[in-house]
């Protein structure tokens, strides 16, 4: 352990003083060579003399003006290979590209240059780096939401939705027990009779009328559906928008067509992690009249 730490300190000191060993700090930016970067990685792994795996340079990449060394680490006893990254100018070691690109974003003084799009109420940023001197150019990319990195845009959008729901006064009630909802809203539940679609036997459930929404509980007193009629904003849209206006914000829906239960009603449906949203209108061109959020 002490040898590994000492090796790391020596290499990092070379970055500060220059490879020639001068006591004066060079005015030129110092960079690690491939061999020095590998020493830094091994020291970080505390495995300078380890026989458990082999580390070799996979390729180099360009990130801004800096060179990034990508090393492949292969277990000598089998198992999946991993790729580790070493920044040639800072000596920082990263064990995945998302971590590296997120750090680059956080250190940037001009983060707006990385804006990719605005989804619902949140900016999504995009960073990438490409391999250099490589016959098969590889691109590493990441999407950033609220200082967290995601490997693809779909995952980043899911994070936006999850954060929005968690902080929304109405949507955050979905999946909550009646006691939690009463504590959050200050309202007592009312008993409502539900007509059995099959016409066999009606049953009763609890409901709460809260903030332009009817909150419905299932037979276990868990919020299973939220019916929205008023102008309440949610997911970056609101009832009263047309289907086109909604899809301009949320993207393409899972489905759109005539409602299976009600005549003269068009339904547009979105599926998210843990819940679905249905918007209802008299026609595809008309303004939506209501929406239903359903627990998956």
Coordinates of C-alpha atoms in Angstrom, one line a residue:
X1 CA 0.0 0.0 0.0
X2 CA 2.8 2.4 0.9
X3 CA 4.6 1.7 -2.3
X4 CA 1.5 2.4 -4.3
X5 CA 0.9 5.7 -2.6
X6 CA 4.5 6.7 -3.0
X7 CA 4.4 5.9 -6.8
X8 CA 1.3 8.0 -7.2
X9 CA 2.8 10.9 -5.3
X10 CA 6.0 10.7 -7.5
X11 CA 4.0 10.8 -10.7
X12 CA 1.8 13.6 -9.6
X13 CA 4.8 15.6 -8.5
X14 CA 6.2 15.2 -12.0
X15 CA 3.1 16.9 -13.3
X16 CA 3.8 19.9 -11.1
X17 CA 7.5 20.2 -11.5
X18 CA 8.0 18.9 -15.0
X19 CA 9.5 15.6 -16.1
X20 CA 13.1 16.9 -16.0
X21 CA 13.0 17.1 -12.2
X22 CA 13.6 20.9 -12.0
X23 CA 12.6 22.5 -8.7
X24 CA 11.0 25.4 -10.7
X25 CA 7.4 24.9 -11.9
X26 CA 7.4 25.0 -15.7
X27 CA 5.1 27.6 -17.3
X28 CA 4.2 25.0 -19.9
X29 CA 1.4 22.6 -19.1
X30 CA 2.8 19.2 -18.1
X31 CA 1.1 16.0 -19.3
X32 CA 1.5 12.4 -18.3
X33 CA 3.0 10.0 -20.8
X34 CA 1.3 6.7 -21.4
X35 CA 3.7 4.9 -19.1
X36 CA 3.2 7.5 -16.3
X37 CA -0.6 7.3 -16.7
X38 CA -0.4 3.6 -16.3
X39 CA 1.7 4.0 -13.1
X40 CA -1.0 6.4 -11.7
X41 CA -3.7 3.9 -12.5
X42 CA -1.9 1.0 -10.9
X43 CA -1.2 3.1 -7.8
X44 CA -4.8 4.1 -7.6
X45 CA -5.8 0.4 -7.8
X46 CA -3.1 -0.4 -5.2
X47 CA -2.0 -3.2 -7.4
X48 CA 1.4 -2.3 -8.8
X49 CA 2.6 -5.9 -8.5
X50 CA -0.7 -7.6 -8.7
X51 CA -1.0 -10.8 -10.7
X52 CA -4.8 -10.7 -10.6
X53 CA -5.2 -8.7 -13.8
X54 CA -3.3 -7.1 -16.7
X55 CA -3.6 -3.5 -17.7
X56 CA -2.8 -2.2 -21.2
X57 CA -3.5 0.9 -23.2
X58 CA -6.7 0.4 -25.2
X59 CA -6.7 3.8 -27.0
X60 CA -6.3 7.6 -26.5
X61 CA -9.2 10.1 -26.6
X62 CA -9.5 13.8 -26.9
X63 CA -11.4 15.8 -24.3
X64 CA -11.1 19.5 -25.0
X65 CA -7.4 20.1 -25.4
X66 CA -6.5 17.2 -23.0
X67 CA -5.6 13.7 -23.9
X68 CA -7.4 10.9 -22.0
X69 CA -5.8 7.5 -21.7
X70 CA -8.2 4.6 -21.9
X71 CA -6.8 1.4 -20.3
X72 CA -8.4 -2.0 -20.5
X73 CA -8.1 -4.0 -17.3
X74 CA -8.5 -7.8 -17.9
X75 CA -8.7 -10.3 -15.1
X76 CA -6.1 -13.1 -15.5
X77 CA -8.6 -15.6 -14.1
X78 CA -11.3 -14.6 -16.6
X79 CA -14.3 -12.3 -16.1
X80 CA -15.4 -9.2 -18.0
X81 CA -12.8 -6.6 -19.0
X82 CA -13.3 -3.0 -17.7
X83 CA -12.0 0.3 -19.1
X84 CA -10.4 2.8 -16.8
X85 CA -9.5 6.4 -17.8
X86 CA -6.6 8.6 -16.8
X87 CA -6.6 12.3 -17.5
X88 CA -3.2 13.3 -18.9
X89 CA -3.1 16.8 -17.4
X90 CA -4.6 16.3 -13.9
X91 CA -3.7 12.7 -13.2
X92 CA -7.2 11.9 -12.2
X93 CA -8.4 8.3 -12.5
X94 CA -11.9 7.5 -13.5
X95 CA -13.5 4.0 -13.6
X96 CA -16.1 4.8 -16.2
X97 CA -16.6 7.5 -18.8
X98 CA -19.8 8.9 -17.2
X99 CA -17.7 9.8 -14.1
X100 CA -15.0 11.4 -16.3
X101 CA -17.4 13.5 -18.4
X102 CA -19.5 14.5 -15.3
X103 CA -16.3 15.8 -13.7
X104 CA -15.4 17.8 -16.8
X105 CA -18.9 19.3 -16.8
X106 CA -18.7 20.3 -13.1
X107 CA -15.3 22.0 -13.6
X108 CA -16.5 23.9 -16.7
X109 CA -17.0 27.7 -16.3
X110 CA -19.3 27.6 -19.4
X111 CA -21.7 24.8 -18.8
X112 CA -24.4 26.4 -21.1
X113 CA -22.3 25.2 -24.1
X114 CA -23.3 21.7 -23.2
X115 CA -27.1 22.2 -23.2
X116 CA -28.8 19.6 -25.2
X117 CA -32.5 20.2 -24.6
X118 CA -35.0 21.2 -22.1
X119 CA -37.4 18.4 -21.0
X120 CA -40.4 19.2 -18.9
X121 CA -38.8 21.7 -16.5
X122 CA -35.2 20.6 -16.5
X123 CA -32.2 21.3 -18.7
X124 CA -30.4 18.2 -20.0
X125 CA -26.7 18.6 -20.9
X126 CA -24.6 16.5 -23.3
X127 CA -20.9 15.8 -23.3
X128 CA -18.8 13.5 -25.4
X129 CA -15.2 12.6 -26.3
X130 CA -13.8 10.8 -29.2
X131 CA -10.9 8.4 -29.6
X132 CA -7.9 9.7 -31.6
X133 CA -5.4 8.0 -33.9
X134 CA -7.8 5.2 -34.0
X135 CA -8.9 3.4 -37.3
X136 CA -12.3 2.7 -35.5
X137 CA -13.3 6.0 -33.9
X138 CA -15.1 5.5 -30.7
X139 CA -17.3 8.1 -29.0
X140 CA -18.0 8.1 -25.3
X141 CA -21.0 10.3 -24.3
X142 CA -23.1 11.1 -21.3
X143 CA -26.2 13.1 -20.5
X144 CA -26.3 15.2 -17.3
X145 CA -29.4 16.0 -15.2
X146 CA -29.0 17.9 -11.9
X147 CA -25.3 17.0 -11.7
X148 CA -25.9 13.3 -12.3
X149 CA -24.7 11.4 -15.4
X150 CA -26.7 9.0 -17.5
X151 CA -25.4 6.9 -20.4
X152 CA -28.3 7.7 -22.8
X153 CA -31.0 10.3 -23.3
X154 CA -33.9 8.0 -22.4
X155 CA -32.4 7.4 -19.0
X156 CA -31.8 11.1 -18.5
X157 CA -35.4 11.9 -19.3
X158 CA -36.6 9.2 -16.9
X159 CA -34.6 10.9 -14.2
X160 CA -36.3 14.2 -15.0
X161 CA -39.7 12.6 -14.8
X162 CA -38.9 10.9 -11.5
X163 CA -37.6 14.1 -9.9
X164 CA -40.6 16.1 -11.2
X165 CA -43.1 13.6 -9.8
X166 CA -41.3 13.4 -6.5
X167 CA -41.6 17.2 -6.1
X168 CA -45.0 17.7 -7.6
X169 CA -47.8 18.5 -5.0
X170 CA -50.3 16.2 -6.7
X171 CA -48.3 13.5 -8.6
X172 CA -46.2 12.8 -5.6
X173 CA -49.3 11.4 -3.9
X174 CA -49.3 8.4 -6.3
X175 CA -48.5 5.2 -4.5
X176 CA -48.9 6.8 -1.1
X177 CA -51.1 5.3 1.7
X178 CA -54.2 7.2 2.8
X179 CA -52.6 8.2 6.1
X180 CA -49.7 9.8 4.3
X181 CA -52.0 11.7 1.9
X182 CA -54.2 13.0 4.8
X183 CA -51.0 14.2 6.5
X184 CA -49.8 15.9 3.3
X185 CA -53.1 17.5 2.2
X186 CA -54.9 18.1 5.5
X187 CA -58.0 16.6 4.0
X188 CA -60.0 13.6 5.1
X189 CA -61.0 11.0 2.5
X190 CA -64.5 10.6 1.3
X191 CA -66.3 7.3 0.4
X192 CA -67.1 6.8 -3.3
X193 CA -69.0 4.1 -5.0
X194 CA -67.4 2.6 -8.1
X195 CA -69.6 1.0 -10.7
X196 CA -68.5 -2.4 -11.7
X197 CA -67.7 -2.5 -15.5
X198 CA -69.0 -6.0 -15.7
X199 CA -72.2 -5.0 -13.9
X200 CA -71.8 -7.7 -11.3
X201 CA -71.3 -5.8 -8.0
X202 CA -70.4 -2.2 -7.3
X203 CA -67.8 -1.5 -4.6
X204 CA -66.6 1.5 -2.5
X205 CA -63.2 3.2 -2.3
X206 CA -61.8 6.3 -0.7
X207 CA -61.2 9.5 -2.6
X208 CA -59.9 13.0 -1.9
X209 CA -60.6 16.2 -3.9
X210 CA -57.3 18.1 -3.8
X211 CA -56.0 20.9 -5.9
X212 CA -58.0 20.4 -9.1
X213 CA -57.6 16.7 -8.9
X214 CA -59.6 13.7 -7.6
X215 CA -57.2 11.3 -5.8
X216 CA -58.5 7.7 -5.8
X217 CA -57.4 5.0 -3.5
X218 CA -57.5 1.2 -4.2
X219 CA -59.0 -1.4 -1.8
X220 CA -55.7 -1.3 0.2
X221 CA -56.0 2.5 0.6
X222 CA -53.1 3.2 -1.7
X223 CA -53.4 6.0 -4.3
X224 CA -53.8 4.2 -7.6
X225 CA -55.3 6.9 -9.8
X226 CA -55.4 10.7 -10.0
X227 CA -58.0 12.3 -12.2
X228 CA -57.2 15.9 -13.3
X229 CA -59.7 18.3 -14.8
X230 CA -58.5 21.8 -13.8
X231 CA -55.7 23.8 -15.2
X232 CA -53.1 22.1 -12.9
X233 CA -49.7 22.0 -14.5
X234 CA -47.9 18.7 -14.5
X235 CA -45.1 17.1 -16.5
X236 CA -44.6 20.4 -18.2
X237 CA -48.1 20.5 -19.7
X238 CA -51.7 21.0 -18.5
X239 CA -55.3 20.0 -19.3
X240 CA -56.4 22.3 -22.0
X241 CA -53.4 21.7 -24.3
X242 CA -54.1 19.9 -27.5
X243 CA -52.5 16.5 -28.3
X244 CA -49.9 18.3 -30.5
X245 CA -49.0 20.7 -27.8
X246 CA -48.5 17.9 -25.3
X247 CA -46.4 15.8 -27.6
X248 CA -44.2 18.8 -28.4
X249 CA -43.2 18.7 -24.7
X250 CA -43.3 15.0 -23.8
X251 CA -42.4 13.4 -27.2
X252 CA -44.3 10.7 -29.1
X253 CA -47.0 8.9 -27.0
X254 CA -47.2 5.2 -26.4
X255 CA -50.6 5.2 -28.2
X256 CA -53.3 7.5 -29.5
X257 CA -56.8 6.6 -30.7
X258 CA -60.5 6.2 -29.8
X259 CA -61.1 5.5 -26.1
X260 CA -62.1 1.9 -25.6
X261 CA -64.7 2.7 -22.9
X262 CA -66.2 6.1 -24.0
X263 CA -67.7 7.1 -27.4
X264 CA -66.6 10.3 -29.0
X265 CA -63.4 10.5 -26.8
X266 CA -59.9 10.3 -28.1
X267 CA -57.2 9.1 -25.7
X268 CA -53.4 9.8 -25.9
X269 CA -51.4 7.6 -23.6
X270 CA -47.9 7.9 -22.1
X271 CA -46.0 5.2 -20.2
X272 CA -43.4 6.2 -17.6
X273 CA -41.5 4.2 -15.0
X274 CA -44.1 3.3 -12.4
X275 CA -47.1 5.1 -13.9
X276 CA -49.1 6.0 -17.0
X277 CA -50.8 9.2 -18.1
X278 CA -53.9 9.4 -20.3
X279 CA -55.1 12.6 -21.9
X280 CA -58.7 12.9 -23.1
X281 CA -60.2 15.1 -25.8
X282 CA -63.3 15.1 -28.1
X283 CA -61.0 14.9 -31.1
X284 CA -57.3 14.8 -31.9
X285 CA -57.4 18.5 -32.7
X286 CA -59.5 19.6 -29.8
X287 CA -58.2 20.8 -26.4
X288 CA -57.9 18.1 -23.8
X289 CA -60.7 18.1 -21.2
X290 CA -59.1 15.9 -18.6
X291 CA -56.3 13.5 -17.7
X292 CA -55.8 10.4 -15.7
X293 CA -52.6 9.4 -13.9
X294 CA -52.5 5.6 -13.1
X295 CA -50.1 3.7 -10.9
X296 CA -48.5 0.9 -12.9

